[in-house]
């Protein structure tokens, strides 16, 4: 192995190690947050602050989700595009977000209003991705999205629609993209004329929804409403994304399933350590040979 190859491989492995360490840290933090926050029955909700709730969505205010057109109270979506620029071919995230209406959460002891609001993360909003040729790393590591202080952990996050760059998207999706300034237009390339595989600019639209009568897990911040009376009760607060550093966690999975999913941080730490050691070794070898 030449010193140049060793140095390049070492740098690549160190970057991958840093990415995995960051992923592991986020998962570790989320697991600690879920396991360290006790579940509150809504009838006992009497003060502001971080709360863990479990219950059923009970709301008559729904809307049609932007991708599939399903009736829901929240749509979690992501747009990926096949990119053949440079020396690698890979799926890259163009935008992701949560589109939500206020809804009611009921746990059979009481009910509370939840307001997630609409949140979008565009292509250039500080997004850092690990790209591997032909591999969708994001979907290997998670089923869901994290955007603007809200983490949506989903049991499934399917591709609802795929759109080739030489075709128009469904009218619903076209209107959604056109009305959202943070979602970039679809790319195309003259080389697609002779491209026999996935075409540059092909898009995949992922979506999963939260609908009425669905059981969910929710971790958020209980905040008193302007007309609240004291002592507080569930009718006097609204649950929103926390104002501090902790994320809101919205999931269609159980707490045990979330704890298991977030437990991947151990494997991420282990893989980061191995890649980091090998990367340092290759850098040392390349420097020594040079």
Tab-separated table of C-alpha atoms in Angstrom:
chain	number	residue	atom	x	y	z
A	1	UNK	CA	0.000	0.000	0.000
A	2	UNK	CA	1.417	3.397	-0.990
A	3	UNK	CA	1.679	6.165	1.568
A	4	UNK	CA	-0.840	8.302	-0.342
A	5	UNK	CA	-3.493	5.581	-0.325
A	6	UNK	CA	-2.828	4.906	3.350
A	7	UNK	CA	-3.213	8.594	4.233
A	8	UNK	CA	-6.449	8.961	2.254
A	9	UNK	CA	-7.917	5.745	3.686
A	10	UNK	CA	-6.918	6.836	7.176
A	11	UNK	CA	-8.649	10.198	6.785
A	12	UNK	CA	-11.798	8.568	5.396
A	13	UNK	CA	-11.946	6.141	8.309
A	14	UNK	CA	-11.454	8.942	10.829
A	15	UNK	CA	-14.302	10.932	9.284
A	16	UNK	CA	-16.531	7.839	9.415
A	17	UNK	CA	-15.495	7.280	13.045
A	18	UNK	CA	-16.444	10.852	13.956
A	19	UNK	CA	-19.808	10.457	12.220
A	20	UNK	CA	-20.567	7.221	14.078
A	21	UNK	CA	-19.443	8.718	17.378
A	22	UNK	CA	-21.822	11.643	16.834
A	23	UNK	CA	-24.654	9.279	15.948
A	24	UNK	CA	-23.912	7.192	19.027
A	25	UNK	CA	-23.896	10.266	21.255
A	26	UNK	CA	-27.307	11.369	19.959
A	27	UNK	CA	-28.795	7.911	20.453
A	28	UNK	CA	-27.243	7.646	23.939
A	29	UNK	CA	-28.684	11.012	24.897
A	30	UNK	CA	-32.144	10.068	23.637
A	31	UNK	CA	-32.071	6.750	25.482
A	32	UNK	CA	-31.060	8.476	28.708
A	33	UNK	CA	-33.855	11.008	28.227
A	34	UNK	CA	-36.498	8.312	27.713
A	35	UNK	CA	-35.344	6.055	30.560
A	36	UNK	CA	-34.719	8.972	32.923
A	37	UNK	CA	-38.121	10.641	32.522
A	38	UNK	CA	-40.971	8.926	34.409
A	39	UNK	CA	-44.333	8.478	32.697
A	40	UNK	CA	-46.989	10.930	33.903
A	41	UNK	CA	-50.670	10.093	33.979
A	42	UNK	CA	-52.533	13.044	32.524
A	43	UNK	CA	-54.781	13.390	35.549
A	44	UNK	CA	-51.602	14.001	37.569
A	45	UNK	CA	-50.248	16.655	35.195
A	46	UNK	CA	-50.081	19.627	37.574
A	47	UNK	CA	-46.934	21.567	36.729
A	48	UNK	CA	-44.902	22.850	33.816
A	49	UNK	CA	-41.770	21.121	32.565
A	50	UNK	CA	-40.573	18.045	30.705
A	51	UNK	CA	-43.120	15.209	30.691
A	52	UNK	CA	-43.338	11.710	29.269
A	53	UNK	CA	-46.835	10.785	28.099
A	54	UNK	CA	-48.464	7.742	26.547
A	55	UNK	CA	-51.920	7.670	25.096
A	56	UNK	CA	-54.228	7.727	22.110
A	57	UNK	CA	-54.642	10.518	19.584
A	58	UNK	CA	-58.174	11.870	19.951
A	59	UNK	CA	-58.827	14.707	17.546
A	60	UNK	CA	-61.436	15.710	15.011
A	61	UNK	CA	-59.111	18.224	13.329
A	62	UNK	CA	-57.246	16.354	10.597
A	63	UNK	CA	-55.684	17.221	7.246
A	64	UNK	CA	-54.542	15.326	4.168
A	65	UNK	CA	-50.870	14.441	4.378
A	66	UNK	CA	-48.739	16.175	1.702
A	67	UNK	CA	-47.274	13.018	0.134
A	68	UNK	CA	-49.858	10.219	0.280
A	69	UNK	CA	-52.988	12.232	1.041
A	70	UNK	CA	-53.837	10.260	4.212
A	71	UNK	CA	-56.063	11.831	6.879
A	72	UNK	CA	-53.835	12.580	9.849
A	73	UNK	CA	-52.841	14.997	12.618
A	74	UNK	CA	-49.134	14.793	11.797
A	75	UNK	CA	-47.102	13.889	8.711
A	76	UNK	CA	-43.423	13.009	8.971
A	77	UNK	CA	-41.748	13.235	5.576
A	78	UNK	CA	-38.399	13.238	3.821
A	79	UNK	CA	-37.282	13.834	0.236
A	80	UNK	CA	-34.200	12.074	-1.131
A	81	UNK	CA	-32.603	12.532	-4.543
A	82	UNK	CA	-30.175	10.360	-6.485
A	83	UNK	CA	-26.954	12.319	-7.031
A	84	UNK	CA	-24.339	11.321	-9.602
A	85	UNK	CA	-22.185	14.413	-9.378
A	86	UNK	CA	-18.497	13.900	-8.650
A	87	UNK	CA	-17.049	10.436	-8.200
A	88	UNK	CA	-19.852	8.805	-6.228
A	89	UNK	CA	-23.467	7.802	-6.821
A	90	UNK	CA	-25.639	8.102	-3.721
A	91	UNK	CA	-28.994	9.092	-2.266
A	92	UNK	CA	-28.879	12.540	-0.653
A	93	UNK	CA	-31.505	14.157	1.548
A	94	UNK	CA	-32.939	17.320	-0.006
A	95	UNK	CA	-35.437	18.190	2.722
A	96	UNK	CA	-37.279	16.669	5.677
A	97	UNK	CA	-39.932	17.865	8.029
A	98	UNK	CA	-43.009	17.496	10.173
A	99	UNK	CA	-46.356	18.913	9.117
A	100	UNK	CA	-48.746	18.886	12.058
A	101	UNK	CA	-52.016	20.262	13.377
A	102	UNK	CA	-52.772	20.644	17.101
A	103	UNK	CA	-54.282	17.445	18.480
A	104	UNK	CA	-55.494	15.933	21.733
A	105	UNK	CA	-53.757	13.101	23.584
A	106	UNK	CA	-55.940	10.929	25.822
A	107	UNK	CA	-54.700	8.290	28.272
A	108	UNK	CA	-58.143	7.379	29.742
A	109	UNK	CA	-57.453	9.426	32.883
A	110	UNK	CA	-57.608	12.837	31.171
A	111	UNK	CA	-56.618	14.575	27.942
A	112	UNK	CA	-54.171	17.323	26.966
A	113	UNK	CA	-53.563	19.477	23.903
A	114	UNK	CA	-50.380	18.849	21.888
A	115	UNK	CA	-48.935	21.378	19.459
A	116	UNK	CA	-45.936	20.226	17.399
A	117	UNK	CA	-46.353	22.835	14.616
A	118	UNK	CA	-44.855	22.660	11.107
A	119	UNK	CA	-41.090	22.212	10.922
A	120	UNK	CA	-38.842	21.913	7.872
A	121	UNK	CA	-35.158	21.199	7.492
A	122	UNK	CA	-33.854	22.241	4.093
A	123	UNK	CA	-30.917	21.023	2.067
A	124	UNK	CA	-28.412	23.473	3.545
A	125	UNK	CA	-29.628	23.742	7.159
A	126	UNK	CA	-26.437	22.361	8.675
A	127	UNK	CA	-27.183	18.824	7.513
A	128	UNK	CA	-24.199	16.462	7.741
A	129	UNK	CA	-24.481	13.089	6.015
A	130	UNK	CA	-22.187	10.131	5.615
A	131	UNK	CA	-22.378	9.208	1.929
A	132	UNK	CA	-21.398	5.801	0.605
A	133	UNK	CA	-21.739	4.830	-3.071
A	134	UNK	CA	-25.136	3.251	-3.639
A	135	UNK	CA	-25.920	3.035	0.103
A	136	UNK	CA	-28.666	5.010	1.853
A	137	UNK	CA	-26.897	5.461	5.194
A	138	UNK	CA	-29.703	7.537	6.732
A	139	UNK	CA	-32.251	4.762	6.326
A	140	UNK	CA	-29.823	2.163	7.664
A	141	UNK	CA	-29.390	4.129	10.884
A	142	UNK	CA	-32.915	5.380	11.564
A	143	UNK	CA	-36.596	5.169	10.617
A	144	UNK	CA	-37.767	8.727	11.020
A	145	UNK	CA	-36.486	12.282	10.993
A	146	UNK	CA	-35.021	14.867	13.341
A	147	UNK	CA	-35.885	18.471	12.574
A	148	UNK	CA	-35.755	21.688	14.576
A	149	UNK	CA	-35.953	20.191	18.058
A	150	UNK	CA	-38.420	17.414	17.177
A	151	UNK	CA	-37.326	13.790	16.754
A	152	UNK	CA	-39.887	11.454	15.182
A	153	UNK	CA	-39.040	7.785	15.747
A	154	UNK	CA	-41.247	5.596	13.575
A	155	UNK	CA	-41.901	1.890	13.327
A	156	UNK	CA	-41.943	2.206	9.528
A	157	UNK	CA	-40.860	5.002	7.190
A	158	UNK	CA	-41.772	3.799	3.705
A	159	UNK	CA	-41.179	5.302	0.291
A	160	UNK	CA	-44.635	6.472	-0.750
A	161	UNK	CA	-43.697	7.785	-4.207
A	162	UNK	CA	-40.692	7.697	-6.550
A	163	UNK	CA	-40.441	10.271	-9.334
A	164	UNK	CA	-38.052	10.108	-12.292
A	165	UNK	CA	-36.492	13.461	-13.307
A	166	UNK	CA	-38.104	13.226	-16.749
A	167	UNK	CA	-41.622	12.962	-15.312
A	168	UNK	CA	-43.876	15.350	-13.451
A	169	UNK	CA	-44.616	14.470	-9.809
A	170	UNK	CA	-48.207	13.872	-8.696
A	171	UNK	CA	-50.175	17.110	-8.417
A	172	UNK	CA	-50.344	16.901	-4.622
A	173	UNK	CA	-46.560	16.627	-4.308
A	174	UNK	CA	-45.929	19.318	-6.935
A	175	UNK	CA	-48.111	21.755	-4.988
A	176	UNK	CA	-46.384	20.846	-1.726
A	177	UNK	CA	-42.896	21.427	-3.176
A	178	UNK	CA	-43.925	24.674	-4.879
A	179	UNK	CA	-45.462	26.066	-1.678
A	180	UNK	CA	-42.446	25.283	0.507
A	181	UNK	CA	-39.416	27.522	-0.001
A	182	UNK	CA	-37.150	25.117	1.917
A	183	UNK	CA	-37.759	22.263	-0.536
A	184	UNK	CA	-35.520	22.623	-3.628
A	185	UNK	CA	-36.672	21.811	-7.131
A	186	UNK	CA	-35.877	18.460	-8.707
A	187	UNK	CA	-32.617	18.196	-10.641
A	188	UNK	CA	-32.050	16.738	-14.071
A	189	UNK	CA	-29.054	15.937	-16.242
A	190	UNK	CA	-28.420	15.581	-19.971
A	191	UNK	CA	-26.602	12.290	-19.257
A	192	UNK	CA	-29.938	10.767	-18.196
A	193	UNK	CA	-30.655	10.197	-21.885
A	194	UNK	CA	-28.163	7.315	-21.881
A	195	UNK	CA	-28.416	6.388	-18.179
A	196	UNK	CA	-29.674	2.798	-17.861
A	197	UNK	CA	-29.874	2.699	-14.057
A	198	UNK	CA	-31.231	5.119	-11.471
A	199	UNK	CA	-31.238	8.538	-13.095
A	200	UNK	CA	-29.540	11.597	-11.684
A	201	UNK	CA	-32.248	13.634	-9.979
A	202	UNK	CA	-34.667	10.757	-9.333
A	203	UNK	CA	-36.571	11.417	-6.129
A	204	UNK	CA	-37.971	9.262	-3.342
A	205	UNK	CA	-40.673	10.714	-1.121
A	206	UNK	CA	-40.894	9.079	2.301
A	207	UNK	CA	-43.848	9.593	4.615
A	208	UNK	CA	-45.446	8.218	7.745
A	209	UNK	CA	-48.424	9.694	9.538
A	210	UNK	CA	-49.947	9.929	13.000
A	211	UNK	CA	-53.724	9.564	12.837
A	212	UNK	CA	-56.690	9.691	15.242
A	213	UNK	CA	-57.157	6.587	17.451
A	214	UNK	CA	-53.450	5.775	17.139
A	215	UNK	CA	-51.420	5.062	20.276
A	216	UNK	CA	-48.267	7.155	20.587
A	217	UNK	CA	-45.352	7.923	22.876
A	218	UNK	CA	-44.662	11.602	23.503
A	219	UNK	CA	-41.936	13.402	25.379
A	220	UNK	CA	-42.297	17.172	25.441
A	221	UNK	CA	-42.639	20.265	27.587
A	222	UNK	CA	-45.884	21.080	29.377
A	223	UNK	CA	-46.455	24.850	29.225
A	224	UNK	CA	-49.266	26.764	30.908
A	225	UNK	CA	-51.749	28.395	28.549
A	226	UNK	CA	-52.401	32.158	28.827
A	227	UNK	CA	-55.765	31.563	30.530
A	228	UNK	CA	-54.533	28.805	32.859
A	229	UNK	CA	-55.811	28.588	36.412
A	230	UNK	CA	-53.772	27.384	39.387
A	231	UNK	CA	-53.141	24.788	40.545
A	232	UNK	CA	-52.588	23.558	37.013
A	233	UNK	CA	-54.446	20.649	35.485
A	234	UNK	CA	-54.258	18.964	32.054
A	235	UNK	CA	-56.774	21.484	30.684
A	236	UNK	CA	-54.444	24.342	31.650
A	237	UNK	CA	-51.369	23.275	29.673
A	238	UNK	CA	-50.262	22.525	26.144
A	239	UNK	CA	-47.426	20.094	25.349
A	240	UNK	CA	-44.890	21.562	22.931
A	241	UNK	CA	-41.280	20.964	21.848
A	242	UNK	CA	-38.997	21.858	24.787
A	243	UNK	CA	-37.513	25.348	24.810
A	244	UNK	CA	-34.127	24.051	25.986
A	245	UNK	CA	-31.639	21.602	24.494
A	246	UNK	CA	-33.755	18.478	24.911
A	247	UNK	CA	-35.756	17.333	21.861
A	248	UNK	CA	-39.419	16.492	21.686
A	249	UNK	CA	-39.765	12.776	20.923
A	250	UNK	CA	-42.883	11.713	19.017
A	251	UNK	CA	-43.238	8.035	18.192
A	252	UNK	CA	-45.700	5.358	17.154
A	253	UNK	CA	-43.549	2.822	19.035
A	254	UNK	CA	-43.691	1.772	22.672
A	255	UNK	CA	-41.199	3.002	25.259
A	256	UNK	CA	-39.504	-0.414	25.351
A	257	UNK	CA	-39.100	-0.372	21.571
A	258	UNK	CA	-37.592	3.120	21.704
A	259	UNK	CA	-35.148	2.124	24.429
A	260	UNK	CA	-34.092	-0.863	22.319
A	261	UNK	CA	-33.671	1.280	19.190
A	262	UNK	CA	-31.703	3.971	21.006
A	263	UNK	CA	-29.535	1.234	22.523
A	264	UNK	CA	-27.715	1.074	19.191
A	265	UNK	CA	-25.397	3.727	20.577
A	266	UNK	CA	-23.230	0.937	22.028
A	267	UNK	CA	-22.595	-0.511	18.572
A	268	UNK	CA	-21.967	2.954	17.166
A	269	UNK	CA	-19.379	3.691	19.850
A	270	UNK	CA	-17.685	0.334	19.266
A	271	UNK	CA	-17.571	0.801	15.493
A	272	UNK	CA	-16.281	4.361	15.894
A	273	UNK	CA	-13.487	3.143	18.154
A	274	UNK	CA	-12.426	0.415	15.706
A	275	UNK	CA	-12.512	2.703	12.673
A	276	UNK	CA	-10.709	5.431	14.580
A	277	UNK	CA	-7.883	3.103	15.637
A	278	UNK	CA	-7.494	1.693	12.128
A	279	UNK	CA	-7.584	5.210	10.672
A	280	UNK	CA	-4.898	6.435	13.063
A	281	UNK	CA	-2.829	3.380	12.229
A	282	UNK	CA	-3.079	4.068	8.492
A	283	UNK	CA	-2.178	7.718	8.984
A	284	UNK	CA	0.839	6.653	11.002
A	285	UNK	CA	1.830	4.106	8.368
A	286	UNK	CA	1.419	6.636	5.565
A	287	UNK	CA	3.461	9.223	7.407
A	288	UNK	CA	6.166	6.701	8.226
A	289	UNK	CA	6.426	5.460	4.644
A	290	UNK	CA	6.562	9.046	3.371
